[in-house]
Amino acid sequence: MTRLGIGLVSAGWMGKLHTRAYQAVPVLYPELGLRTQLVHAADSAPDRATYARDVLGYQKTGLDYQDVLADPDVDVVSICAPNHLHAEMGVAAARAGKPFWIEKPVGRNAGETADIATAVRTAGLETSIGYNYRGAPPVERMRDLVSSGELGRVTNVRSVFFNSYASEPNGALSWRFKRAYAGAGALGDLLSHVVDLVQYVVGPVGEVLSQLATFYPERPVLPMGSGTHFAVIEGGEMAPVENEDYAAALVRFAPGAHTEGTVGTLEASRIIVGPQCGLALEVYGTEGSATWNFEQMNELRLCLGRGGPNTGYTTVLANVAMGEYGRFQPGPGNAMGYDDLKVIEAKKFLVALGGGKRRNSTIYEALADAEVLAAAAASAEDGQWHKVTRVPDATFGRAAGGGGARD
Ligand SMILES: NC(=O)c1ccc[n+]([C@@H]2O[C@H](COP(=O)([O-])OP(=O)(O)OC[C@H]3O[C@@H](n4cnc5c(N)ncnc54)[C@H](O)[C@@H]3O)[C@@H](O)[C@H]2O)c1
């Protein structure tokens, strides 16, 4: 039995979910022989640090994340702070020799993601990134359908993240709306998930043409470490929104085994009225197509071939043949949820850390996603197509040569 001491930096929404995920791994994957122990947590908000001790159950808690990194009983660290702290904390964790699981988008821009990647490379550490939607069983099945060639040559891809968290005009001005804290708006917060998903399922994005838009110029202020970005504040002090509510990109994928000439459209909005957490992926190929939306996380809509008595889409429920479903539920119709995706992420991280198969998202893949977002931001400025800087170590779990097989 291997004991792993867990360190946590920031006990907000993601900090809570990472903690639950570490606790669930030994239960759902007993063959790994792991015992996770909640050792040390830090949050600069005193009530969150207290919560980490009294409710989450960390043995030691405090306000300074450096104490977590310096703790010899901590074997792995989760970094769940707002984006402006990712670079400082990621580099510090690497220098402290602590493998870490860090939330997306990993810094405010590609330069910050690159700084973390350099520190990780120097330290030779394992990493994991909060791109949880990869683990949804239908998404894993879509990836298999693409890499096996069952969909044929992929002609076009549509993916959106339509999230309603800021759809109220008096929705709180949390750190997500400030450039100094978040960097980009919908581009970094939401389109990052879209970009990661299409690069994971289909292949590398090669070029982008983008546009951004902001619809609500001011919002009521929410202090750091209080409430959530879903909060609505009536009559509060107003301050400017500094980043975009909406981001869109036309993309051309790099040529690969099944992606010759593949094009796509990617969109994200944080102010949409209607969809709530509508992360959708549609992959169209010459031999079939597959579509999925997180709001129906356990359902894949699939059409293979043309004609016949069952022409059109069939809904396939998540089942034990899809991804990690069988670890969570015994049979179809029993739904998995958002938090389960974090457990899958934790499991992939800890397996890679223990020398097993590398199915985790890595800092190099986070950098490849950040490079697509950087090209999109530049394109939104000048209205031109921009090529995406390739990151050679970003394999997205594919064997060298781009054939799509897993290593
Ligand atoms: N993977 C996903 O689907 C997903 C979803 C939500 C958020 N995120 C990402 O997770 C990160 C955190 O988001 P959240 O929603 O949990 O935010 P949150 O606002 O709920 O929590 C952030 C926490 O960080 C703490 N903090 C601020 N400064 C700190 C410091 N100097 N040291 C230690 N703690 C500090 C705050 O007090 C707060 O408790 C962001 O990067 C965000 O983009 C990812």
Short mmCIF file of C-alpha atoms and ligand atoms in Angstrom, two decimals:
data_model
loop_
_atom_site.label_atom_id
_atom_site.label_comp_id
_atom_site.label_asym_id
_atom_site.label_seq_id
_atom_site.Cartn_x
_atom_site.Cartn_y
_atom_site.Cartn_z
CA MET A 1 0.00 0.00 0.00
CA THR A 2 1.43 3.38 -1.00
CA ARG A 3 0.62 6.38 1.17
CA LEU A 4 0.34 9.70 -0.66
CA GLY A 5 0.31 12.94 1.30
CA ILE A 6 -1.97 15.50 -0.35
CA GLY A 7 -1.31 19.23 -0.32
CA LEU A 8 -3.95 21.74 -1.41
CA VAL A 9 -3.49 25.34 -2.47
CA SER A 10 -6.82 27.23 -2.39
CA ALA A 11 -10.01 25.78 -0.97
CA GLY A 12 -12.64 27.28 -3.29
CA TRP A 13 -14.89 25.30 -5.64
CA MET A 14 -12.07 23.43 -7.35
CA GLY A 15 -10.13 22.91 -4.11
CA LYS A 16 -13.14 21.10 -2.67
CA LEU A 17 -13.53 18.90 -5.76
CA HIS A 18 -9.84 17.99 -5.94
CA THR A 19 -10.01 16.96 -2.29
CA ARG A 20 -13.04 14.73 -2.85
CA ALA A 21 -11.37 13.24 -5.93
CA TYR A 22 -8.23 12.22 -4.03
CA GLN A 23 -10.45 10.60 -1.40
CA ALA A 24 -12.44 8.69 -4.02
CA VAL A 25 -9.50 7.21 -5.95
CA PRO A 26 -8.66 4.44 -3.41
CA VAL A 27 -12.36 3.52 -3.23
CA LEU A 28 -12.96 3.29 -6.99
CA TYR A 29 -9.52 2.00 -8.00
CA PRO A 30 -8.50 -0.32 -5.12
CA GLU A 31 -6.02 -2.21 -7.32
CA LEU A 32 -3.76 0.87 -7.35
CA GLY A 33 -2.95 0.17 -3.70
CA LEU A 34 -3.07 3.86 -2.79
CA ARG A 35 -3.96 5.55 0.48
CA THR A 36 -4.44 9.29 0.11
CA GLN A 37 -3.98 11.39 3.23
CA LEU A 38 -5.12 15.02 3.44
CA VAL A 39 -1.99 16.60 4.91
CA HIS A 40 -1.74 20.34 4.39
CA ALA A 41 -3.97 23.03 2.84
CA ALA A 42 -3.59 26.79 2.45
CA ASP A 43 -5.98 29.55 1.43
CA SER A 44 -5.36 33.26 1.86
CA ALA A 45 -8.97 33.71 3.05
CA PRO A 46 -8.96 32.67 6.75
CA ASP A 47 -12.47 31.20 6.67
CA ARG A 48 -11.53 29.01 3.69
CA ALA A 49 -8.44 27.77 5.55
CA THR A 50 -10.62 26.93 8.54
CA TYR A 51 -13.06 25.15 6.22
CA ALA A 52 -10.16 23.11 4.83
CA ARG A 53 -9.30 21.93 8.35
CA ASP A 54 -12.73 21.54 9.95
CA VAL A 55 -14.79 20.34 7.00
CA LEU A 56 -12.46 18.96 4.34
CA GLY A 57 -10.25 17.36 6.98
CA TYR A 58 -6.69 18.51 6.24
CA GLN A 59 -4.38 17.88 9.20
CA LYS A 60 -2.57 21.21 8.87
CA THR A 61 -3.94 24.43 7.40
CA GLY A 62 -2.80 28.02 7.01
CA LEU A 63 -2.81 31.13 4.86
CA ASP A 64 0.53 30.71 3.05
CA TYR A 65 0.81 28.23 0.17
CA GLN A 66 4.62 28.13 0.57
CA ASP A 67 4.08 26.16 3.80
CA VAL A 68 2.27 23.48 1.80
CA LEU A 69 5.13 23.26 -0.71
CA ALA A 70 7.74 23.09 2.07
CA ASP A 71 5.93 20.32 3.98
CA PRO A 72 7.94 17.06 3.74
CA ASP A 73 4.76 15.05 4.38
CA VAL A 74 3.20 16.42 1.16
CA ASP A 75 3.85 14.20 -1.87
CA VAL A 76 1.54 15.86 -4.44
CA VAL A 77 -0.06 19.28 -4.60
CA SER A 78 -3.27 20.59 -6.11
CA ILE A 79 -3.14 24.21 -7.25
CA CYS A 80 -6.69 25.56 -7.36
CA ALA A 81 -6.03 29.30 -7.07
CA PRO A 82 -7.25 31.97 -9.48
CA ASN A 83 -5.35 32.24 -12.77
CA HIS A 84 -2.99 35.11 -11.82
CA LEU A 85 -1.35 32.89 -9.20
CA HIS A 86 -0.85 29.83 -11.40
CA ALA A 87 2.55 30.85 -12.77
CA GLU A 88 4.03 31.82 -9.39
CA MET A 89 2.62 28.72 -7.69
CA GLY A 90 3.33 26.28 -10.51
CA VAL A 91 6.95 27.37 -10.79
CA ALA A 92 7.31 27.26 -6.98
CA ALA A 93 5.83 23.75 -6.81
CA ALA A 94 8.22 22.56 -9.53
CA ARG A 95 11.20 24.09 -7.71
CA ALA A 96 10.04 22.42 -4.49
CA GLY A 97 10.02 19.09 -6.36
CA LYS A 98 6.29 18.51 -5.83
CA PRO A 99 4.33 16.91 -8.69
CA PHE A 100 1.16 18.94 -9.13
CA TRP A 101 -2.38 18.96 -10.49
CA ILE A 102 -3.20 22.50 -11.54
CA GLU A 103 -6.43 24.04 -12.73
CA LYS A 104 -6.95 25.34 -16.24
CA PRO A 105 -6.26 27.62 -18.02
CA VAL A 106 -2.82 27.43 -16.27
CA GLY A 107 -1.86 31.08 -16.10
CA ARG A 108 -3.27 34.19 -17.69
CA ASN A 109 -1.58 33.69 -21.05
CA ALA A 110 0.69 31.36 -23.01
CA GLY A 111 3.82 33.07 -21.66
CA GLU A 112 2.87 32.15 -18.10
CA THR A 113 1.97 28.59 -19.10
CA ALA A 114 5.35 28.32 -20.83
CA ASP A 115 7.16 29.48 -17.67
CA ILE A 116 5.52 26.69 -15.70
CA ALA A 117 6.30 24.14 -18.44
CA THR A 118 9.97 25.15 -18.37
CA ALA A 119 10.16 24.74 -14.59
CA VAL A 120 8.43 21.35 -14.82
CA ARG A 121 10.82 20.17 -17.53
CA THR A 122 13.82 21.22 -15.44
CA ALA A 123 12.47 19.43 -12.39
CA GLY A 124 11.34 16.36 -14.37
CA LEU A 125 7.95 16.19 -12.65
CA GLU A 126 4.56 14.70 -13.45
CA THR A 127 1.66 17.11 -13.89
CA SER A 128 -2.07 17.06 -14.45
CA ILE A 129 -4.37 19.81 -15.72
CA GLY A 130 -8.00 20.48 -14.84
CA TYR A 131 -9.37 19.60 -18.26
CA ASN A 132 -11.96 17.33 -16.70
CA TYR A 133 -14.38 17.06 -19.63
CA ARG A 134 -11.98 14.72 -21.43
CA GLY A 135 -13.02 12.00 -19.00
CA ALA A 136 -16.75 11.98 -19.86
CA PRO A 137 -17.40 8.45 -21.17
CA PRO A 138 -19.06 9.60 -24.44
CA VAL A 139 -16.07 11.91 -25.09
CA GLU A 140 -13.68 8.98 -24.72
CA ARG A 141 -15.87 7.01 -27.15
CA MET A 142 -15.82 9.90 -29.64
CA ARG A 143 -12.04 9.93 -29.45
CA ASP A 144 -11.96 6.18 -30.16
CA LEU A 145 -14.36 6.64 -33.10
CA VAL A 146 -12.05 9.27 -34.61
CA SER A 147 -8.78 7.41 -34.03
CA SER A 148 -10.14 4.06 -35.28
CA GLY A 149 -11.33 5.75 -38.48
CA GLU A 150 -14.95 4.65 -37.93
CA LEU A 151 -16.14 8.19 -38.67
CA GLY A 152 -13.99 8.24 -41.79
CA ARG A 153 -12.12 11.40 -42.67
CA VAL A 154 -13.21 14.13 -40.26
CA THR A 155 -14.60 16.96 -42.39
CA ASN A 156 -15.76 19.46 -39.75
CA VAL A 157 -16.04 19.93 -36.02
CA ARG A 158 -18.34 22.21 -34.03
CA SER A 159 -17.76 22.82 -30.35
CA VAL A 160 -19.24 25.39 -27.98
CA PHE A 161 -19.12 26.16 -24.28
CA PHE A 162 -22.28 28.15 -23.58
CA ASN A 163 -22.28 28.81 -19.84
CA SER A 164 -24.82 31.02 -18.08
CA TYR A 165 -22.81 31.95 -14.97
CA ALA A 166 -22.75 35.65 -15.93
CA SER A 167 -26.10 35.84 -17.74
CA GLU A 168 -27.54 38.15 -15.03
CA PRO A 169 -26.53 41.78 -15.70
CA ASN A 170 -26.00 42.08 -11.92
CA GLY A 171 -23.97 38.91 -11.83
CA ALA A 172 -20.94 39.43 -9.59
CA LEU A 173 -17.70 40.95 -10.84
CA SER A 174 -15.55 38.12 -9.47
CA TRP A 175 -11.81 37.81 -10.22
CA ARG A 176 -12.80 36.18 -13.55
CA PHE A 177 -13.73 39.59 -15.02
CA LYS A 178 -10.44 41.35 -14.16
CA ARG A 179 -7.43 41.09 -16.50
CA ALA A 180 -4.93 41.20 -13.64
CA TYR A 181 -6.50 38.14 -12.03
CA ALA A 182 -7.94 36.11 -14.91
CA GLY A 183 -6.19 37.30 -18.05
CA ALA A 184 -8.75 36.63 -20.77
CA GLY A 185 -12.50 36.26 -20.15
CA ALA A 186 -14.61 33.67 -21.97
CA LEU A 187 -11.59 32.88 -24.15
CA GLY A 188 -9.43 31.63 -21.26
CA ASP A 189 -12.15 30.49 -18.89
CA LEU A 190 -14.42 28.62 -21.32
CA LEU A 191 -12.91 28.37 -24.81
CA SER A 192 -9.87 26.75 -23.17
CA HIS A 193 -12.07 23.71 -22.39
CA VAL A 194 -13.34 23.67 -25.99
CA VAL A 195 -9.83 23.89 -27.42
CA ASP A 196 -8.58 21.12 -25.14
CA LEU A 197 -11.52 18.91 -26.01
CA VAL A 198 -11.12 19.21 -29.79
CA GLN A 199 -7.35 18.73 -29.56
CA TYR A 200 -7.89 15.64 -27.37
CA VAL A 201 -10.65 14.09 -29.49
CA VAL A 202 -9.75 15.19 -33.03
CA GLY A 203 -6.17 16.48 -33.22
CA PRO A 204 -3.99 19.61 -33.12
CA VAL A 205 -5.44 22.93 -34.23
CA GLY A 206 -3.17 24.51 -36.85
CA GLU A 207 -4.65 27.94 -37.60
CA VAL A 208 -7.34 30.24 -36.20
CA LEU A 209 -9.41 33.28 -37.15
CA SER A 210 -11.15 34.76 -34.14
CA GLN A 211 -13.44 37.42 -32.73
CA LEU A 212 -14.25 38.52 -29.17
CA ALA A 213 -17.13 40.61 -27.76
CA THR A 214 -18.17 42.12 -24.41
CA PHE A 215 -21.85 42.84 -23.78
CA TYR A 216 -21.98 43.97 -20.12
CA PRO A 217 -19.33 46.70 -19.50
CA GLU A 218 -19.87 46.93 -15.69
CA ARG A 219 -20.84 44.59 -12.84
CA PRO A 220 -21.13 44.74 -9.02
CA VAL A 221 -17.88 43.92 -7.19
CA LEU A 222 -17.39 40.59 -5.35
CA PRO A 223 -14.38 40.43 -2.95
CA MET A 224 -11.82 37.64 -3.54
CA GLY A 225 -12.42 34.51 -1.48
CA SER A 226 -16.14 35.12 -0.98
CA GLY A 227 -19.17 33.79 -2.82
CA THR A 228 -18.89 32.25 -6.27
CA HIS A 229 -18.86 33.57 -9.81
CA PHE A 230 -22.56 32.58 -10.03
CA ALA A 231 -23.49 35.16 -7.33
CA VAL A 232 -25.95 37.99 -8.16
CA ILE A 233 -25.50 41.25 -6.21
CA GLU A 234 -28.24 43.90 -6.04
CA GLY A 235 -27.18 47.52 -5.43
CA GLY A 236 -23.46 46.83 -5.03
CA GLU A 237 -20.52 49.03 -6.03
CA MET A 238 -20.02 48.79 -9.81
CA ALA A 239 -16.66 48.32 -11.58
CA PRO A 240 -15.65 47.74 -15.21
CA VAL A 241 -15.62 44.30 -16.85
CA GLU A 242 -12.13 44.04 -18.34
CA ASN A 243 -12.34 41.00 -20.57
CA GLU A 244 -14.66 39.41 -23.13
CA ASP A 245 -18.05 37.78 -22.56
CA TYR A 246 -17.93 35.90 -25.86
CA ALA A 247 -15.17 34.33 -27.94
CA ALA A 248 -15.33 32.53 -31.28
CA ALA A 249 -12.83 30.98 -33.64
CA LEU A 250 -12.84 29.42 -37.07
CA VAL A 251 -10.13 26.77 -37.07
CA ARG A 252 -8.18 24.61 -39.46
CA PHE A 253 -6.82 21.40 -37.97
CA ALA A 254 -3.28 20.21 -38.69
CA PRO A 255 -3.22 17.29 -41.15
CA GLY A 256 -3.30 13.88 -39.48
CA ALA A 257 -4.40 10.31 -40.12
CA HIS A 258 -8.10 11.25 -40.22
CA THR A 259 -7.93 15.04 -40.38
CA GLU A 260 -6.93 15.99 -43.91
CA GLY A 261 -8.45 19.43 -44.54
CA THR A 262 -10.57 19.32 -41.38
CA VAL A 263 -12.13 22.63 -40.39
CA GLY A 264 -14.14 23.73 -37.38
CA THR A 265 -15.99 26.41 -35.44
CA LEU A 266 -15.44 26.98 -31.74
CA GLU A 267 -17.49 29.35 -29.56
CA ALA A 268 -17.82 30.29 -25.90
CA SER A 269 -20.13 32.61 -23.99
CA ARG A 270 -20.47 33.28 -20.27
CA ILE A 271 -23.63 35.40 -20.61
CA ILE A 272 -25.82 33.04 -22.61
CA VAL A 273 -29.47 32.67 -21.61
CA GLY A 274 -30.71 29.14 -22.16
CA PRO A 275 -27.77 26.76 -22.03
CA GLN A 276 -26.42 26.47 -18.47
CA CYS A 277 -23.28 24.37 -18.71
CA GLY A 278 -23.60 23.64 -22.41
CA LEU A 279 -20.25 22.26 -23.43
CA ALA A 280 -20.99 20.54 -26.72
CA LEU A 281 -18.84 18.69 -29.22
CA GLU A 282 -19.95 17.60 -32.69
CA VAL A 283 -17.61 15.64 -34.95
CA TYR A 284 -18.65 15.05 -38.56
CA GLY A 285 -16.84 12.56 -40.77
CA THR A 286 -17.27 11.08 -44.23
CA GLU A 287 -18.60 7.81 -42.71
CA GLY A 288 -20.57 9.07 -39.73
CA SER A 289 -20.88 11.62 -36.99
CA ALA A 290 -21.03 11.80 -33.21
CA THR A 291 -22.34 14.56 -30.97
CA TRP A 292 -22.33 15.14 -27.20
CA ASN A 293 -23.39 17.86 -24.79
CA PHE A 294 -22.33 18.00 -21.13
CA GLU A 295 -25.90 18.88 -20.11
CA GLN A 296 -26.72 15.28 -21.13
CA MET A 297 -23.32 14.02 -20.04
CA ASN A 298 -24.22 10.33 -20.20
CA GLU A 299 -25.57 10.35 -23.76
CA LEU A 300 -23.75 10.03 -27.07
CA ARG A 301 -25.65 10.66 -30.30
CA LEU A 302 -24.17 8.56 -33.02
CA CYS A 303 -24.77 7.93 -36.72
CA LEU A 304 -22.56 5.43 -38.54
CA GLY A 305 -23.00 5.02 -42.29
CA ARG A 306 -25.67 6.29 -44.66
CA GLY A 307 -29.11 4.90 -45.33
CA GLY A 308 -30.68 1.68 -43.99
CA PRO A 309 -33.73 1.40 -41.74
CA ASN A 310 -32.08 3.23 -38.82
CA THR A 311 -30.80 6.26 -40.73
CA GLY A 312 -29.93 9.24 -38.54
CA TYR A 313 -28.89 9.48 -34.94
CA THR A 314 -29.13 6.79 -32.30
CA THR A 315 -28.70 7.76 -28.66
CA VAL A 316 -26.17 5.54 -26.93
CA LEU A 317 -26.10 5.65 -23.12
CA ALA A 318 -22.79 5.72 -21.28
CA ASN A 319 -21.82 2.13 -20.53
CA VAL A 320 -18.92 0.01 -19.35
CA ALA A 321 -17.33 0.03 -22.83
CA MET A 322 -16.88 3.80 -22.64
CA GLY A 323 -13.91 5.25 -20.78
CA GLU A 324 -14.00 4.82 -17.00
CA TYR A 325 -17.79 4.45 -16.71
CA GLY A 326 -17.59 0.93 -15.24
CA ARG A 327 -15.65 2.21 -12.23
CA PHE A 328 -18.52 4.44 -11.22
CA GLN A 329 -21.70 2.61 -12.16
CA PRO A 330 -22.56 -1.01 -12.92
CA GLY A 331 -24.73 -0.41 -15.95
CA PRO A 332 -26.24 2.12 -18.37
CA GLY A 333 -28.91 4.53 -17.17
CA ASN A 334 -27.09 5.15 -13.90
CA ALA A 335 -25.73 8.62 -14.50
CA MET A 336 -22.22 9.85 -13.78
CA GLY A 337 -21.76 13.53 -12.86
CA TYR A 338 -19.32 16.42 -12.98
CA ASP A 339 -17.48 15.50 -9.76
CA ASP A 340 -16.78 12.02 -11.13
CA LEU A 341 -14.78 13.61 -13.95
CA LYS A 342 -12.45 15.08 -11.33
CA VAL A 343 -11.97 11.59 -9.86
CA ILE A 344 -10.93 10.32 -13.29
CA GLU A 345 -8.48 13.21 -13.59
CA ALA A 346 -6.99 12.42 -10.17
CA LYS A 347 -6.71 8.74 -11.03
CA LYS A 348 -4.90 9.41 -14.33
CA PHE A 349 -2.51 11.76 -12.51
CA LEU A 350 -1.72 9.30 -9.73
CA VAL A 351 -1.30 6.37 -12.15
CA ALA A 352 1.21 8.36 -14.23
CA LEU A 353 2.96 9.44 -11.04
CA GLY A 354 3.33 5.80 -10.02
CA GLY A 355 4.97 4.95 -13.38
CA GLY A 356 1.82 3.54 -15.02
CA LYS A 357 0.27 4.46 -18.38
CA ARG A 358 0.36 8.19 -19.07
CA ARG A 359 -3.25 9.13 -19.78
CA ASN A 360 -3.13 12.37 -17.78
CA SER A 361 -3.28 15.78 -19.38
CA THR A 362 0.13 17.42 -19.00
CA ILE A 363 1.60 20.90 -18.69
CA TYR A 364 2.77 20.56 -22.31
CA GLU A 365 -0.81 19.96 -23.46
CA ALA A 366 -1.94 22.95 -21.39
CA LEU A 367 0.69 24.97 -23.25
CA ALA A 368 -0.55 23.67 -26.62
CA ASP A 369 -4.07 24.78 -25.64
CA ALA A 370 -2.73 28.16 -24.47
CA GLU A 371 -0.97 28.62 -27.82
CA VAL A 372 -4.29 28.18 -29.64
CA LEU A 373 -5.86 30.79 -27.33
CA ALA A 374 -2.90 33.14 -27.90
CA ALA A 375 -3.30 32.81 -31.67
CA ALA A 376 -7.05 33.48 -31.26
CA ALA A 377 -6.40 36.60 -29.16
CA ALA A 378 -3.93 37.89 -31.75
CA SER A 379 -6.39 37.18 -34.56
CA ALA A 380 -9.16 39.05 -32.75
CA GLU A 381 -6.82 42.06 -32.67
CA ASP A 382 -5.86 42.17 -36.34
CA GLY A 383 -8.65 40.20 -38.05
CA GLN A 384 -6.15 37.85 -39.75
CA TRP A 385 -5.66 34.08 -39.67
CA HIS A 386 -2.91 33.13 -37.19
CA LYS A 387 -0.85 29.94 -37.18
CA VAL A 388 -0.64 28.14 -33.84
CA THR A 389 2.83 27.57 -32.37
CA ARG A 390 3.29 23.80 -32.04
CA VAL A 391 4.37 22.28 -28.73
CA PRO A 392 6.28 19.08 -29.60
CA ASP A 393 5.76 17.38 -26.23
CA ALA A 394 2.00 17.87 -26.32
CA THR A 395 0.97 14.39 -27.46
CA PHE A 396 -2.61 14.39 -26.15
CA GLY A 397 -2.04 10.69 -25.49
CA ARG A 398 -1.43 9.86 -29.16
CA ALA A 399 1.48 7.78 -30.34
CA ALA A 400 4.17 9.65 -32.29
CA GLY A 401 3.12 9.99 -35.92
CA GLY A 402 -0.34 11.28 -35.12
CA GLY A 403 -2.18 8.02 -35.79
CA GLY A 404 -4.38 8.47 -32.76
CA ALA A 405 -3.44 5.29 -30.89
CA ARG A 406 -2.91 5.57 -27.18
CA ASP A 407 0.42 4.97 -25.59
N1 LIG B 1 -11.91 22.52 -14.53
C1 LIG B 1 -13.01 23.25 -14.43
O1 LIG B 1 -14.04 22.91 -14.98
C2 LIG B 1 -12.96 24.49 -13.59
C3 LIG B 1 -14.15 25.00 -13.04
C4 LIG B 1 -14.04 26.13 -12.22
C5 LIG B 1 -12.81 26.74 -12.01
N2 LIG B 1 -11.70 26.24 -12.60
C6 LIG B 1 -10.38 26.90 -12.39
O2 LIG B 1 -10.00 26.67 -11.04
C7 LIG B 1 -9.32 27.80 -10.51
C8 LIG B 1 -10.04 28.27 -9.26
O3 LIG B 1 -11.38 28.53 -9.56
P1 LIG B 1 -12.54 28.39 -8.45
O4 LIG B 1 -13.84 28.42 -9.20
O5 LIG B 1 -12.26 27.22 -7.55
O6 LIG B 1 -12.33 29.75 -7.70
P2 LIG B 1 -12.89 30.21 -6.28
O7 LIG B 1 -13.05 31.67 -6.37
O8 LIG B 1 -14.05 29.33 -5.87
O9 LIG B 1 -11.69 29.84 -5.30
C9 LIG B 1 -10.44 30.45 -5.40
C10 LIG B 1 -9.78 30.35 -4.03
O10 LIG B 1 -8.45 30.82 -4.14
C11 LIG B 1 -8.14 31.50 -2.93
N3 LIG B 1 -6.95 32.33 -3.05
C12 LIG B 1 -6.86 33.57 -3.60
N4 LIG B 1 -5.61 34.05 -3.47
C13 LIG B 1 -4.88 33.07 -2.84
C14 LIG B 1 -3.52 32.96 -2.42
N5 LIG B 1 -2.64 33.94 -2.60
N6 LIG B 1 -3.13 31.81 -1.80
C15 LIG B 1 -4.02 30.80 -1.61
N7 LIG B 1 -5.32 30.85 -1.97
C16 LIG B 1 -5.73 31.98 -2.59
C17 LIG B 1 -9.42 32.26 -2.63
O11 LIG B 1 -9.48 32.71 -1.29
C18 LIG B 1 -10.47 31.21 -2.95
O12 LIG B 1 -10.79 30.41 -1.83
C19 LIG B 1 -9.29 28.83 -11.65
O13 LIG B 1 -8.07 28.76 -12.32
C20 LIG B 1 -10.41 28.40 -12.58
O14 LIG B 1 -10.19 28.76 -13.92
C21 LIG B 1 -11.74 25.13 -13.36
#
